[in-house]
Coordinates of C-alpha atoms and ligand atoms in Angstrom, one line a residue:
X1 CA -0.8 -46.9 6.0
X2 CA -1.7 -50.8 5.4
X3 CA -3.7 -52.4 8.4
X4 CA -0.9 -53.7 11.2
X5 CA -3.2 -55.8 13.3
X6 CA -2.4 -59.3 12.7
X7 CA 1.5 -58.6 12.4
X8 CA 1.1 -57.3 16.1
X9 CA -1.0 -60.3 17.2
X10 CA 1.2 -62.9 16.1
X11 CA 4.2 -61.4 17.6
X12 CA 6.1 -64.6 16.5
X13 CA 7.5 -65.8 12.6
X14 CA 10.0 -67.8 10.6
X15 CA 13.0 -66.5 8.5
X16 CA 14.4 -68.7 6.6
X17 CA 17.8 -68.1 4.4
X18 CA 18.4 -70.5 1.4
X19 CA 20.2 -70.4 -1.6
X20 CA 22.9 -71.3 -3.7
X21 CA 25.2 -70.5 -1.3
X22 CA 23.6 -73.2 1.1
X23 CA 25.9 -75.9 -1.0
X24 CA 29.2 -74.6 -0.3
X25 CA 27.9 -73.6 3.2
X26 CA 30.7 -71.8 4.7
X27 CA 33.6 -73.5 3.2
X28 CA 35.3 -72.5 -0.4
X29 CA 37.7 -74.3 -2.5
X30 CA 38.7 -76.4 1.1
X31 CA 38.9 -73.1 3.8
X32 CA 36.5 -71.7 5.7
X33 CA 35.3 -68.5 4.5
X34 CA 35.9 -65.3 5.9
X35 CA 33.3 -63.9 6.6
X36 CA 31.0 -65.8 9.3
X37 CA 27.6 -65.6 7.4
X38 CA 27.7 -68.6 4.5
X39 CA 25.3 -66.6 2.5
X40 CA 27.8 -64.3 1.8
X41 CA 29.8 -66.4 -0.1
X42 CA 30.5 -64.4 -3.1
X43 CA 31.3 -61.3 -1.8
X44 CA 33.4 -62.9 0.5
X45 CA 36.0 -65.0 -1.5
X46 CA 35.4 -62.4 -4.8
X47 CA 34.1 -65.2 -6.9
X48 CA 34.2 -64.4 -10.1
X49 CA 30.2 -64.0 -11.3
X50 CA 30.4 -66.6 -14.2
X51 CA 32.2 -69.1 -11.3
X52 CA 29.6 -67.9 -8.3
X53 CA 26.8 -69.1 -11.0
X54 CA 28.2 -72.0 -11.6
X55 CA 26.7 -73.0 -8.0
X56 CA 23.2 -73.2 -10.2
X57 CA 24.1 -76.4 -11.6
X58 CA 24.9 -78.3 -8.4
X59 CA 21.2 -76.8 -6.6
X60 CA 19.3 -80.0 -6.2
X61 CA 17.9 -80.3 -3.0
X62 CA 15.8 -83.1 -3.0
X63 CA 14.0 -83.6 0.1
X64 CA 12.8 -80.4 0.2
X65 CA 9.2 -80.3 1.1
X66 CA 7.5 -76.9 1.7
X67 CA 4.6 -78.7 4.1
X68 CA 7.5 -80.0 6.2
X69 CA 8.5 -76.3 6.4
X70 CA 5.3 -74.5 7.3
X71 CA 4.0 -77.3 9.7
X72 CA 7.9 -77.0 11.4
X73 CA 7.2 -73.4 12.0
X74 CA 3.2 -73.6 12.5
X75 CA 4.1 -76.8 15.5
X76 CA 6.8 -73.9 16.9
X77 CA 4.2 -71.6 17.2
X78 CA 4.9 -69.1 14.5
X79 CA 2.3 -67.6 13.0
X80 CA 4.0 -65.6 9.4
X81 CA 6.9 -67.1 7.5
X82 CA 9.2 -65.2 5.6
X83 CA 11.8 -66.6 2.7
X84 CA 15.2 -65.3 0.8
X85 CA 13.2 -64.8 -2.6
X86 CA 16.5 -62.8 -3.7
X87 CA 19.1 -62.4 -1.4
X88 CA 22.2 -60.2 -2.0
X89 CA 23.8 -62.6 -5.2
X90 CA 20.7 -62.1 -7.2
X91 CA 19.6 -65.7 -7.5
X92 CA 15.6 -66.6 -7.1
X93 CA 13.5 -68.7 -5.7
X94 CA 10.9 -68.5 -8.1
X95 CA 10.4 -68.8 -11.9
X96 CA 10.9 -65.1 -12.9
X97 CA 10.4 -63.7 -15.7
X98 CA 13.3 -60.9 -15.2
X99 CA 16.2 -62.6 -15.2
X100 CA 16.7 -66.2 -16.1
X101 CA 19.2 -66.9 -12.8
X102 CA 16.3 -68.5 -11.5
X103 CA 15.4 -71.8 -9.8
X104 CA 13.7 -73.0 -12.4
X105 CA 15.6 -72.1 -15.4
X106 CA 19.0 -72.2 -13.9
X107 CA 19.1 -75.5 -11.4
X108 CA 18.5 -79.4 -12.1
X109 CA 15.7 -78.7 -9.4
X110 CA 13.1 -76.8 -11.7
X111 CA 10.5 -76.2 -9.2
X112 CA 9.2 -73.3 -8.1
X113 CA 9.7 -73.2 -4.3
X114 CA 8.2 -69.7 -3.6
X115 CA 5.1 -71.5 -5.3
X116 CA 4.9 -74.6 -3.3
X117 CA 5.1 -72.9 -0.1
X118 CA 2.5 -70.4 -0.8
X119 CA 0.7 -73.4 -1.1
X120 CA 1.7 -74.4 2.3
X121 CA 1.1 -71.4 3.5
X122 CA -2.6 -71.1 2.8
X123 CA -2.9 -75.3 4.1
X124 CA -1.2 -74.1 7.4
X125 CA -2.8 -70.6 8.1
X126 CA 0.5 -69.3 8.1
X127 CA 0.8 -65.6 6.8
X128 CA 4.0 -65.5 3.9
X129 CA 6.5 -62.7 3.5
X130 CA 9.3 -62.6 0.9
X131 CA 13.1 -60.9 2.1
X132 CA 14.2 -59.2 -1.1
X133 CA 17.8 -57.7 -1.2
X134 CA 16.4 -54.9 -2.5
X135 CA 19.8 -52.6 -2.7
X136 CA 22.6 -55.4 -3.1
X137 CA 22.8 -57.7 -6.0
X138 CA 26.0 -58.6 -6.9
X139 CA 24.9 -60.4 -10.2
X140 CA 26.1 -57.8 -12.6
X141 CA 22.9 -56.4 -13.4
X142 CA 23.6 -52.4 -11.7
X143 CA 22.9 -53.2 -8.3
X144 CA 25.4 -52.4 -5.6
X145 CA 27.9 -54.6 -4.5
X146 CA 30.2 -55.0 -1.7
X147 CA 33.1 -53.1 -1.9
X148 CA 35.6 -53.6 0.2
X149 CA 39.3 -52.6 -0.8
X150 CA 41.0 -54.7 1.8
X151 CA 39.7 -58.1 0.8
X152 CA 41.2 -60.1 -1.4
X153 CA 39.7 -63.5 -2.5
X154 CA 40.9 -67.3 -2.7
X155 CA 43.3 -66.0 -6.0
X156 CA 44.5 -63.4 -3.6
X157 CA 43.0 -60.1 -5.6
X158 CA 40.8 -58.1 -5.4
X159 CA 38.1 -59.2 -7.9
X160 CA 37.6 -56.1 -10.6
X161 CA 34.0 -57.0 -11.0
X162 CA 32.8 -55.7 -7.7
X163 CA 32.9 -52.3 -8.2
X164 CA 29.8 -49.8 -6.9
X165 CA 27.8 -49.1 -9.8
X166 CA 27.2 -45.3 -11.2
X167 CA 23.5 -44.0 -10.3
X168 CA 22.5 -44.6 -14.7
X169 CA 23.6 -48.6 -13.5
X170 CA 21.5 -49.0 -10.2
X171 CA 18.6 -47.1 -12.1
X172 CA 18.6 -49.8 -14.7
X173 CA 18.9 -52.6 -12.3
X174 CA 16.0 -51.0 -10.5
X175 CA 13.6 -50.7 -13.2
X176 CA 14.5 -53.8 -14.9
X177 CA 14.9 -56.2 -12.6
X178 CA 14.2 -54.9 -8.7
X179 CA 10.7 -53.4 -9.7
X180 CA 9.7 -56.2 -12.0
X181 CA 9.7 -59.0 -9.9
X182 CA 8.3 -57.1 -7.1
X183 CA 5.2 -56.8 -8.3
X184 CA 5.6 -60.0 -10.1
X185 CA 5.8 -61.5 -6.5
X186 CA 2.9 -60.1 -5.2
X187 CA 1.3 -61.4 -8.5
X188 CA 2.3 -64.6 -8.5
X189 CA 2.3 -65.2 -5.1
X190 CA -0.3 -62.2 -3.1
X191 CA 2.8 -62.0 -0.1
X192 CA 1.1 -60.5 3.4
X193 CA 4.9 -58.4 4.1
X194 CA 8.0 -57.7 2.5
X195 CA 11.0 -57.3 4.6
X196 CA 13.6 -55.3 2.7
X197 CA 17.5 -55.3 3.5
X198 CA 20.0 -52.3 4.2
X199 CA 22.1 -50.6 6.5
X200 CA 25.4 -48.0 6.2
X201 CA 25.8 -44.9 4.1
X202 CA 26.4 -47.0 1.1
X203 CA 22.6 -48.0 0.8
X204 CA 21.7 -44.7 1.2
X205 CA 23.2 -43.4 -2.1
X206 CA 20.8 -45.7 -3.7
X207 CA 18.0 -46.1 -1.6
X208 CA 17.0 -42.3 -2.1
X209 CA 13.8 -40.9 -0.4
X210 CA 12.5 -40.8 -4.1
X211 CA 13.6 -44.5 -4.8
X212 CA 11.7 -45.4 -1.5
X213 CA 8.6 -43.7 -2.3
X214 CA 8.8 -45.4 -5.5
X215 CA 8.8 -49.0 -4.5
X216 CA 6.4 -48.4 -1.8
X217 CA 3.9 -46.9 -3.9
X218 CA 4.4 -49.7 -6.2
X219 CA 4.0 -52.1 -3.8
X220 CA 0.7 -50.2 -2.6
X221 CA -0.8 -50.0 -5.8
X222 CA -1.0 -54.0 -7.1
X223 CA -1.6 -54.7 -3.0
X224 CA -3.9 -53.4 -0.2
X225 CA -2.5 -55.2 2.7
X226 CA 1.1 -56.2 2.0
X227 CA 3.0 -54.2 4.8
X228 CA 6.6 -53.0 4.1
X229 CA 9.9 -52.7 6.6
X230 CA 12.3 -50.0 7.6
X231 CA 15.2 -51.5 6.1
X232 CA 14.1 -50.2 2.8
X233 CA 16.5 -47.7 4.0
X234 CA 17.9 -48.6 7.9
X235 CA 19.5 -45.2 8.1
X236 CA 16.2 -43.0 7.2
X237 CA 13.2 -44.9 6.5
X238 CA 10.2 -43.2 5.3
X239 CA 7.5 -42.5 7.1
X240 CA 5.4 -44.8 5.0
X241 CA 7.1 -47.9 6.1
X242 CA 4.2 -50.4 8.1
X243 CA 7.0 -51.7 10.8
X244 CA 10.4 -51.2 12.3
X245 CA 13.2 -53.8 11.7
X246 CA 16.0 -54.0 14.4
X247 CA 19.4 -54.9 13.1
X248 CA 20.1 -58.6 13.2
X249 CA 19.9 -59.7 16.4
X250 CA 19.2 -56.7 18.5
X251 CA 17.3 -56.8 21.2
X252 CA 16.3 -53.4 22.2
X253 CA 15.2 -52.3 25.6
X254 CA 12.1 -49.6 25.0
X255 CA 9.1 -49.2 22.9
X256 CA 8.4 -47.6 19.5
X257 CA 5.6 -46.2 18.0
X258 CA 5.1 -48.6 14.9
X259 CA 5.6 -51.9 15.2
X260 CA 8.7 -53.6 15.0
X261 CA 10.4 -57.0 15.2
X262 CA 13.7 -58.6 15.8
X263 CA 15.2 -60.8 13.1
X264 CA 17.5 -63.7 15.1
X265 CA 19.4 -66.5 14.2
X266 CA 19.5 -69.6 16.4
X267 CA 23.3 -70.0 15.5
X268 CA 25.4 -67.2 14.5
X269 CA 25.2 -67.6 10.4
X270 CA 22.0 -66.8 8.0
X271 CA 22.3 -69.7 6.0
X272 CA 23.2 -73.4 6.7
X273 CA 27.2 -72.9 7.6
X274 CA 28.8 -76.6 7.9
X275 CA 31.1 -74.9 10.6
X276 CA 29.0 -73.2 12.7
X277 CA 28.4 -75.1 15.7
X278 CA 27.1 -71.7 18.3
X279 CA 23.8 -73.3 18.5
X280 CA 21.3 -70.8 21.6
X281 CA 19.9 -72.6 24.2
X282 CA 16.0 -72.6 23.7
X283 CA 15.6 -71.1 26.8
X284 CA 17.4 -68.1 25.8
X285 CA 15.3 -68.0 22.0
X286 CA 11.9 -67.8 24.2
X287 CA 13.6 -65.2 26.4
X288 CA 14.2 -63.0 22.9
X289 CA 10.3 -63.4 22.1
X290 CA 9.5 -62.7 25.3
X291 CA 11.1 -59.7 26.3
X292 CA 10.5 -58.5 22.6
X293 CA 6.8 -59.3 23.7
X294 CA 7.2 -57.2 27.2
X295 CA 8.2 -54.3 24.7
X296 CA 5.5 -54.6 21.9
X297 CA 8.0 -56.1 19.2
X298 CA 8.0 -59.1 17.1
X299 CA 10.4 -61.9 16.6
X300 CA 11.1 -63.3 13.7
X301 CA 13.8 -66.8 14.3
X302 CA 15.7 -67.9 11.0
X303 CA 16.4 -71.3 10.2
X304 CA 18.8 -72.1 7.3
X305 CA 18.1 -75.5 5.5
X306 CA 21.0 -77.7 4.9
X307 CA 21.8 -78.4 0.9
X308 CA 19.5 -81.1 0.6
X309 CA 16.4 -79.3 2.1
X310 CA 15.9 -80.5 5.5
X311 CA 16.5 -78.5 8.6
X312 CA 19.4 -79.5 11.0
X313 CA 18.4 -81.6 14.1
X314 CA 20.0 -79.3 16.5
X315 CA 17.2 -76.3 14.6
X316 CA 14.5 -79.3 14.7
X317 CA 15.0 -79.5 18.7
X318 CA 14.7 -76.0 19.7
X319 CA 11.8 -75.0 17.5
X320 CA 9.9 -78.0 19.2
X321 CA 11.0 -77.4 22.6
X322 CA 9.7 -73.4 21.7
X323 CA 6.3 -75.1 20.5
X324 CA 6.0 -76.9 23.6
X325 CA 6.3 -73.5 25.8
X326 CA 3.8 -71.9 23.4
X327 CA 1.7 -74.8 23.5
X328 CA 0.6 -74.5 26.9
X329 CA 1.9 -70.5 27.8
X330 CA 1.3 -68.9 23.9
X331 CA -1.7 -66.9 25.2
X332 CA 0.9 -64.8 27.2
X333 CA 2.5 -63.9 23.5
X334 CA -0.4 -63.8 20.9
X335 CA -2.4 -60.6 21.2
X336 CA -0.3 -58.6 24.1
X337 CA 0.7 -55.6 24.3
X338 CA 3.8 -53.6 25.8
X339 CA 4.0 -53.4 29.6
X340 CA 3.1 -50.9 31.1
X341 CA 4.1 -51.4 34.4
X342 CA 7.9 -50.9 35.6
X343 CA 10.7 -52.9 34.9
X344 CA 10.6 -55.7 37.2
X345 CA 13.2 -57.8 39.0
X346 CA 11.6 -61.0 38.5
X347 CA 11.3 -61.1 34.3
X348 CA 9.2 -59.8 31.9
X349 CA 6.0 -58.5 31.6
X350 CA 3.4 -58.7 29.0
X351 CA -0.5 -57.5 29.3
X352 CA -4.0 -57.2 27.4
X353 CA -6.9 -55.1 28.0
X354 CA -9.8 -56.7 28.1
X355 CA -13.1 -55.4 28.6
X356 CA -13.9 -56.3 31.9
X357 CA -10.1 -55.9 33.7
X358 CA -6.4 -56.0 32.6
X359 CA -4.2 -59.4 32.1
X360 CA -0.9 -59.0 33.7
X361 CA 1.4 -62.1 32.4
X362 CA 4.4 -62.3 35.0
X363 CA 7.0 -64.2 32.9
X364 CA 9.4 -65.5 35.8
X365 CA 12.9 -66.0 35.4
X366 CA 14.8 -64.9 38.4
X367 CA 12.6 -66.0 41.3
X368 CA 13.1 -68.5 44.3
X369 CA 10.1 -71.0 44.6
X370 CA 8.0 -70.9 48.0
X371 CA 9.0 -67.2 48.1
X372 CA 7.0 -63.7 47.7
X373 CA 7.3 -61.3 44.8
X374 CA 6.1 -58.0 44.3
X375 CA 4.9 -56.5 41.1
X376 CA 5.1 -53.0 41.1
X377 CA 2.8 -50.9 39.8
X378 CA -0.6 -53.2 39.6
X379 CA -2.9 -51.0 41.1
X380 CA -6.1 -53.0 41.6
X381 CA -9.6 -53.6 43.9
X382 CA -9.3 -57.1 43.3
X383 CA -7.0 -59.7 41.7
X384 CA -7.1 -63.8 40.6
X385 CA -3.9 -65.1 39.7
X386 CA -3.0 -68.9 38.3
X387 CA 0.2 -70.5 37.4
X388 CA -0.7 -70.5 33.3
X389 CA 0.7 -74.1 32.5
X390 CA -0.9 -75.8 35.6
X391 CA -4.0 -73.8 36.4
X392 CA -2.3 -73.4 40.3
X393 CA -3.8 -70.5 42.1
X394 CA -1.2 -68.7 43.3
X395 CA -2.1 -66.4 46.5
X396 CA -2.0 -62.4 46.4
X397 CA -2.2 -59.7 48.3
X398 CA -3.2 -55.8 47.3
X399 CA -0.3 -53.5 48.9
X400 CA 0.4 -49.8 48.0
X401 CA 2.1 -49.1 45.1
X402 CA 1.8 -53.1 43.8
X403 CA 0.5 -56.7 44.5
X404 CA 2.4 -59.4 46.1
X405 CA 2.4 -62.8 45.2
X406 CA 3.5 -65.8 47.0
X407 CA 5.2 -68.2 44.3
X408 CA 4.1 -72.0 44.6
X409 CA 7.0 -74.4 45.4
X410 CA 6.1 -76.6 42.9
X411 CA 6.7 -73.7 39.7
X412 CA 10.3 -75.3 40.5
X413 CA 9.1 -78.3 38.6
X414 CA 8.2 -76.0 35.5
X415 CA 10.5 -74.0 32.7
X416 CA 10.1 -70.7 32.6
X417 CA 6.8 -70.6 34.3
X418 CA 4.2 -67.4 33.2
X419 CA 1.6 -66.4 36.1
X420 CA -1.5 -64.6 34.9
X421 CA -2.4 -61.9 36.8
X422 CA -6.2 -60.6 36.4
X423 CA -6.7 -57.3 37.7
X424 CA -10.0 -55.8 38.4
X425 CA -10.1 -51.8 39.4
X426 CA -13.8 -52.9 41.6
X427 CA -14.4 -55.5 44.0
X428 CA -17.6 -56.7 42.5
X429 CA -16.6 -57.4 38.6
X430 CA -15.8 -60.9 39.3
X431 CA -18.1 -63.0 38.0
Ligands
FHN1 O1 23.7 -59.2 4.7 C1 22.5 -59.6 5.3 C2 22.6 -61.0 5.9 O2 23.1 -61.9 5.0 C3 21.2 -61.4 6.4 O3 20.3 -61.5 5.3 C4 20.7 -60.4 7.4 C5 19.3 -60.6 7.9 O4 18.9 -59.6 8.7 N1 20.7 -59.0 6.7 C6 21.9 -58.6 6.2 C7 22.8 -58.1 7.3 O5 22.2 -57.3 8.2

C-alpha cells in the first residue's frame, strides 16, 4: 500500500471539471439540458459523436492561466488539486498519444493544459491528481456508455450509438486507450493520486476484480507513491485501493479505516452550467471540511471554469472567504485526526496528539456568547485553552466526565470561531 500521510495531512483539495462541454454549459441547441450536471452533455441530449466532437473546434479558452488556478486554490488553503484529464466523453486535456481527440490536436487552443499546471503545481507546492473516467467513455472507442432507454435526445430518438459495448469492445478500449494514457500520465506528468469514477451495477460488469487489479498494478509499477480511489469500482473496491471516495456530495457521519474524502460542488453542477445559480453559502463549504475533519475525511471542493478559462466571481468569493478562515484557524484542519471524544452539542471536534498532551479544537457553531459549554469526555489534570483567531484565553474548569468552558462574549464578533483546547493528563507538564 502507497504511503497515505500527506493526503491525511492536508485534509483539504481542488476538483476542477472542464471540458468541451464547458462551452455549451448546460444549454443545447436553445433549451436547457436535462440533466442538471453540464458535463454531461452528450449523454444527455444523445448527440450524435461526430456532432458532440464538433465542440473541439469552438475550445478556445483564452484566458486560461494555470498559475491563476493553483494560486486560487493554494490562497483557499488547499493543499492537492485534482483535474478532469478524461471525463466520461473521452476528450483530453493533454497531448496524447492514444487518441488524437485531444487538446492539442483537436482545438484552436493547442496547449497542453495538464502540462502547464503541473508546472504550477510544483511553483505552488500544490500536490496534482488527475480524475479519469476510467469505465465511461462515450467516444466510440468500447467503453461504456449511458444507456438509458427512456431518453430521447433534442431529435426526439433515442441515439443508436449509445449502446453498452460487448466485454471483446470494453477490452479493446481498455488496452488501447484506458491503460495507455494512464501510464502515459504518470509519465508525462508524475501525478501524486488518481481519483477514478463509478457507481451502479453497470460499472461493475466492466470494472471486474481482475480489471482492478490490473490498473492498480499498473499504476504501481511506473509509480511508487501515486495513491488510487475506491471508485475504481464504488460497489466493491479492492482492498488495494489507498482511500475511500464518498459519492458526490455525501457527507457521512462515522469513521473508516482508510482514508477517505468528500468530493463537493459549491453549486449543484460539475462543470460551469450558465443556469445554475444554487451557489453554498461559505459558511456551510467550511462546515463540510470541518465536520469531514471531525471524522478523519478529506474534502475535495470543485470549481468549474467558465468557457473562457476564468473562474466565476460568485466561486472567486467563497474560496477567499474559506482562505480567510484557514488563514488564521487552518491549524485546526491540517494534521488532525478524528475525534475521539462524543458527539457534541456545540459543533465539531477535531484533535492531535502531540507529544507532551492532546489538542482538542472545539469548532463552535451552536453556542450563546458569555455562556458555559461543556465538552464531554476531556479527561484531564490540567487544561489551557485560547480563542484560535484572537489568542483570548478562555476560562475552564476540570469536572467529572468533561471540562467546562465559559465562552468569551466577544467570540460574537467572530465567524465560526475554533477554541483550542490543550489537555495535559499531569499537573506539572506545563512548561
Ligand atoms: O458522472 C460523474 C459526474 O459528472 C462527476 O464527474 C462526478 C464527480 O464525483 N462523478 C460522476 C457522478 O458521480
Amino acid at each position: 500500500m502507497t504511503d497515505t500521510t500527506w493526503f491525511n495531512a492536508d485534509r483539504f483539495g481542488m476538483f476542477i471539471h472542464w471540458g468541451l462541454y464547458t462551452k455549451p454549459a448546460g444549454v443545447w441547441k436553445g433549451k436547457k439540458i436535462a440533466r442538471n450536471y453540464s458535463e454531461w452533455l452528450q449523454a444527455s441530449e444523445q448527440i450524435p459523436r461526430q456532432e458532440y466532437r464538433r465542440l473541439a473546434d469552438e475550445f478556445n479558452p483564452s484566458h486560461f492561466d494555470a498559475d491563476a488556478w493553483i494560486s486560487e486554490a493554494r490562497s483557499a488553503g488547499m493543499r492537492y488539486f485534482l483535474i478532469t484529464a478524461k471525463h466520461h466523453d473521452g476528450f483530453c486535456l493533454w497531448p496524447t498519444k492514444f487518441s488524437d481527440y485531444n487538446v492539442v490536436d483537436a482545438t484552436p487552443f493547442k496547449r497542453d493544459i495538464l502540462g502547464e499546471l503541473a508546472t504550477a503545481c510544483r511553483k505552488y507546492g500544490i500536490k496534482l491528481g488527475f480524475y479519469y473516467s476510467h469505465w465511461m467513455d462515450w467516444d466510440g472507442t468500447g467503453g461504456d456508455v449511458w444507456y438509458d432507454e427512456d431518453r430521447t435526445g433534442c431529435e426526439g430518438a433515442h441515439c443508436s450509438e449509445y449502446q453498452h459495448p460487448s466485454q471483446g469492445e470494453f477490452e479493446s478500449y481498455w488496452q488501447n486507450k484506458c491503460l495507455p494514457q494512464i501510464r502515459e500520465l504518470i509519465q508525462n506528468y508524475d501525478p501524486r493520486f488518481f481519483w477514478f469514477d463509478s457507481w451502479g451495477k453497470d460499472s461493475s460488469t466492466y470494472m471486474t476484480t481482475a480489471r482492478q487489479e490490473e490498473l492498480i498494478s499498473l499504476i504501481r509499477t511506473h509509480s511508487k507513491e501515486c495513491l488510487i480511489n475506491s471508485r475504481i469500482n464504488f460497489e466493491s473496491p479492492s482492498d488495494n485501493c489507498d482511500y475511500l471516495s464518498m459519492m458526490d456530495n455525501c457527507f457521512p457521519d462515522r469513521t473508516f479505516s482508510k482514508p477517505w474524502e468528500t468530493s463537493g460542488t459549491l453549486n449543484h453542477s460539475w462543470a460551469y452550467h450558465q443556469l445554475d445559480f444554487n451557489w453554498k453559502p461559505t459558511e456551510q463549504l467550511i462546515k463540510y471540511l470541518v465536520g469531514n475533519a471531525s471524522l478523519g475525511g478529506n474534502y475535495q471542493l470543485n470549481v468549474g471554469p467558465m468557457p473562457d478559462g476564468r473562474f466565476e466571481a460568485a466561486a472567486i468569493r467563497r474560496l477567499r472567504e474559506i482562505g480567510c478562515w484557514m488563514d488564521v484557524n487552518g491549524e485546526s484542519i491540517y494534521g488532525t485526526a478524528a475525534s475521539t471524544l462524543p458527539t457534541q452539542s456545540f459543533g465539531k471536534v477535531t484533535m492531535r496528539k502531540e507529544k507532551t498532551h492532546t489538542t482538542f479544537y472545539l469548532h463552535l457553531w451552536d453556542i450563546s456568547p458569555d455562556a458555559d459549554i461543556f465538552v464531554e469526555g476531556i479527561e484531564a489534570k490540567r487544561v489551557e485553552a485560547h480563542v484560535l483567531e484572537s489568542g483570548q484565553p478562555v476560562k475552564t474548569t476540570i469536572t467529572a466526565g468533561g471540562i467546562r468552558l465559559s465562552i468569551p462574549k466577544d467570540i460574537a464578533g467572530l465567524n465560526m470561531p475554533v477554541i483550542k483546547v490543550e489537555s495535559y493528563q499531569s499537573c506539572g507538564d506545563l512548561s
